[in-house]
Amino acid sequence: MEREKPTFDILGRIEKERAARNWSEYALAENSGLTQSTISTWRRRNLQPNVASIEKICSG
């Protein structure tokens, strides 16, 4: 029997935390060292950020 791999909605968790802090995409970008356009692209295309971007967000 094959095990199901767990999935994580990283983008959803980032959005939830962003909303809790009442941050715009721009504020998240400024605090994490990413560009607003990168964050906007994730949302528009429903893409998951890579590990390096997640680290920047967590550090910011």
Tab-separated table of N, CA and C in Angstrom:
chain	number	residue	atom	x	y	z
A	1	MET	N	0.833	-1.177	0.000
A	1	MET	CA	0.000	0.000	0.000
A	1	MET	C	0.888	1.254	0.000
A	2	GLU	N	0.595	2.149	-0.900
A	2	GLU	CA	1.392	3.370	-1.046
A	2	GLU	C	0.883	4.451	-0.089
A	3	ARG	N	1.818	5.094	0.591
A	3	ARG	CA	1.457	6.169	1.517
A	3	ARG	C	1.197	7.458	0.759
A	4	GLU	N	0.251	8.219	1.255
A	4	GLU	CA	0.010	9.537	0.677
A	4	GLU	C	1.062	10.498	1.208
A	5	LYS	N	1.558	11.337	0.338
A	5	LYS	CA	2.533	12.340	0.752
A	5	LYS	C	1.780	13.538	1.321
A	6	PRO	N	2.262	14.074	2.436
A	6	PRO	CA	1.579	15.245	2.995
A	6	PRO	C	1.773	16.454	2.085
A	7	THR	N	0.792	17.304	2.043
A	7	THR	CA	0.897	18.536	1.271
A	7	THR	C	0.778	19.716	2.228
A	8	PHE	N	1.389	20.801	1.859
A	8	PHE	CA	1.370	21.998	2.680
A	8	PHE	C	0.983	23.179	1.807
A	9	ASP	N	0.055	23.958	2.284
A	9	ASP	CA	-0.364	25.156	1.567
A	9	ASP	C	0.454	26.332	2.098
A	10	ILE	N	1.697	26.386	1.667
A	10	ILE	CA	2.608	27.438	2.146
A	10	ILE	C	2.078	28.819	1.778
A	11	LEU	N	1.638	28.972	0.543
A	11	LEU	CA	1.139	30.275	0.104
A	11	LEU	C	-0.060	30.700	0.953
A	12	GLY	N	-0.939	29.769	1.254
A	12	GLY	CA	-2.090	30.076	2.104
A	12	GLY	C	-1.676	30.516	3.497
A	13	ARG	N	-0.655	29.868	4.031
A	13	ARG	CA	-0.166	30.238	5.366
A	13	ARG	C	0.496	31.616	5.346
A	14	ILE	N	1.224	31.903	4.276
A	14	ILE	CA	1.841	33.228	4.142
A	14	ILE	C	0.750	34.293	4.060
A	15	GLU	N	-0.276	34.035	3.256
A	15	GLU	CA	-1.375	34.993	3.102
A	15	GLU	C	-2.103	35.210	4.435
A	16	LYS	N	-2.307	34.150	5.186
A	16	LYS	CA	-2.986	34.260	6.483
A	16	LYS	C	-2.171	35.120	7.443
A	17	GLU	N	-0.873	34.899	7.487
A	17	GLU	CA	-0.004	35.693	8.365
A	17	GLU	C	0.074	37.143	7.893
A	18	ARG	N	0.114	37.339	6.584
A	18	ARG	CA	0.145	38.701	6.032
A	18	ARG	C	-1.119	39.460	6.438
A	19	ALA	N	-2.261	38.793	6.341
A	19	ALA	CA	-3.531	39.421	6.719
A	19	ALA	C	-3.577	39.711	8.224
A	20	ALA	N	-3.062	38.792	9.029
A	20	ALA	CA	-3.053	38.983	10.483
A	20	ALA	C	-2.224	40.202	10.877
A	21	ARG	N	-1.181	40.464	10.116
A	21	ARG	CA	-0.326	41.630	10.394
A	21	ARG	C	-0.836	42.885	9.696
A	22	ASN	N	-1.905	42.712	8.904
A	22	ASN	CA	-2.477	43.815	8.136
A	22	ASN	C	-1.442	44.428	7.190
A	23	TRP	N	-0.642	43.551	6.574
A	23	TRP	CA	0.389	43.975	5.636
A	23	TRP	C	-0.115	43.864	4.208
A	24	SER	N	0.267	44.813	3.403
A	24	SER	CA	0.042	44.720	1.962
A	24	SER	C	1.112	43.803	1.369
A	25	GLU	N	0.957	43.469	0.105
A	25	GLU	CA	2.015	42.706	-0.573
A	25	GLU	C	3.320	43.494	-0.525
A	26	TYR	N	3.212	44.790	-0.680
A	26	TYR	CA	4.401	45.640	-0.662
A	26	TYR	C	5.101	45.567	0.695
A	27	ALA	N	4.329	45.621	1.785
A	27	ALA	CA	4.920	45.546	3.128
A	27	ALA	C	5.610	44.201	3.346
A	28	LEU	N	4.984	43.128	2.898
A	28	LEU	CA	5.611	41.810	3.010
A	28	LEU	C	6.919	41.785	2.227
A	29	ALA	N	6.894	42.343	1.033
A	29	ALA	CA	8.098	42.378	0.202
A	29	ALA	C	9.206	43.185	0.878
A	30	GLU	N	8.869	44.345	1.387
A	30	GLU	CA	9.857	45.198	2.054
A	30	GLU	C	10.474	44.509	3.268
A	31	ASN	N	9.661	43.831	4.040
A	31	ASN	CA	10.135	43.185	5.264
A	31	ASN	C	10.901	41.900	5.010
A	32	SER	N	10.721	41.310	3.840
A	32	SER	CA	11.377	40.030	3.557
A	32	SER	C	12.529	40.142	2.564
A	33	GLY	N	12.666	41.301	1.933
A	33	GLY	CA	13.733	41.457	0.953
A	33	GLY	C	13.392	40.876	-0.409
A	34	LEU	N	12.115	40.623	-0.640
A	34	LEU	CA	11.655	40.146	-1.947
A	34	LEU	C	11.009	41.309	-2.685
A	35	THR	N	10.661	41.100	-3.933
A	35	THR	CA	9.957	42.152	-4.661
A	35	THR	C	8.454	41.924	-4.571
A	36	GLN	N	7.716	43.016	-4.656
A	36	GLN	CA	6.258	42.919	-4.626
A	36	GLN	C	5.767	42.135	-5.824
A	37	SER	N	6.461	42.258	-6.937
A	37	SER	CA	6.053	41.547	-8.142
A	37	SER	C	6.194	40.037	-7.974
A	38	THR	N	7.199	39.583	-7.238
A	38	THR	CA	7.361	38.151	-6.962
A	38	THR	C	6.177	37.632	-6.157
A	39	ILE	N	5.822	38.343	-5.116
A	39	ILE	CA	4.713	37.930	-4.258
A	39	ILE	C	3.402	37.961	-5.033
A	40	SER	N	3.216	38.987	-5.832
A	40	SER	CA	2.009	39.089	-6.648
A	40	SER	C	1.904	37.936	-7.640
A	41	THR	N	3.021	37.551	-8.235
A	41	THR	CA	3.032	36.433	-9.186
A	41	THR	C	2.632	35.135	-8.500
A	42	TRP	N	3.123	34.901	-7.297
A	42	TRP	CA	2.719	33.691	-6.556
A	42	TRP	C	1.210	33.642	-6.417
A	43	ARG	N	0.622	34.768	-6.031
A	43	ARG	CA	-0.825	34.811	-5.795
A	43	ARG	C	-1.604	34.651	-7.097
A	44	ARG	N	-1.234	35.384	-8.116
A	44	ARG	CA	-1.972	35.335	-9.384
A	44	ARG	C	-1.911	33.972	-10.036
A	45	ARG	N	-0.745	33.331	-9.966
A	45	ARG	CA	-0.554	32.045	-10.643
A	45	ARG	C	-0.700	30.851	-9.703
A	46	ASN	N	-1.022	31.141	-8.436
A	46	ASN	CA	-1.163	30.101	-7.411
A	46	ASN	C	0.088	29.224	-7.342
A	47	LEU	N	1.240	29.877	-7.311
A	47	LEU	CA	2.529	29.187	-7.232
A	47	LEU	C	3.010	29.135	-5.791
A	48	GLN	N	3.733	28.111	-5.461
A	48	GLN	CA	4.326	27.997	-4.133
A	48	GLN	C	5.741	28.584	-4.176
A	49	PRO	N	6.106	29.390	-3.185
A	49	PRO	CA	7.457	29.958	-3.159
A	49	PRO	C	8.510	28.877	-2.925
A	50	ASN	N	9.715	29.150	-3.397
A	50	ASN	CA	10.808	28.193	-3.180
A	50	ASN	C	11.357	28.344	-1.754
A	51	VAL	N	12.221	27.429	-1.378
A	51	VAL	CA	12.745	27.394	-0.011
A	51	VAL	C	13.491	28.684	0.335
A	52	ALA	N	14.274	29.204	-0.582
A	52	ALA	CA	15.024	30.436	-0.314
A	52	ALA	C	14.073	31.600	-0.023
A	53	SER	N	12.988	31.688	-0.757
A	53	SER	CA	12.009	32.755	-0.528
A	53	SER	C	11.293	32.571	0.801
A	54	ILE	N	10.970	31.336	1.137
A	54	ILE	CA	10.321	31.056	2.425
A	54	ILE	C	11.246	31.464	3.566
A	55	GLU	N	12.537	31.176	3.432
A	55	GLU	CA	13.508	31.570	4.463
A	55	GLU	C	13.544	33.083	4.626
A	56	LYS	N	13.499	33.817	3.521
A	56	LYS	CA	13.508	35.281	3.592
A	56	LYS	C	12.262	35.794	4.301
A	57	ILE	N	11.120	35.206	3.992
A	57	ILE	CA	9.874	35.633	4.625
A	57	ILE	C	9.923	35.349	6.125
A	58	CYS	N	10.403	34.186	6.489
A	58	CYS	CA	10.483	33.814	7.911
A	58	CYS	C	11.469	34.697	8.670
A	59	SER	N	12.498	35.163	8.000
A	59	SER	CA	13.508	36.003	8.646
A	59	SER	C	13.069	37.453	8.738
A	60	GLY	N	12.144	37.851	7.870
A	60	GLY	CA	11.723	39.238	7.783
A	60	GLY	C	10.730	39.641	8.727
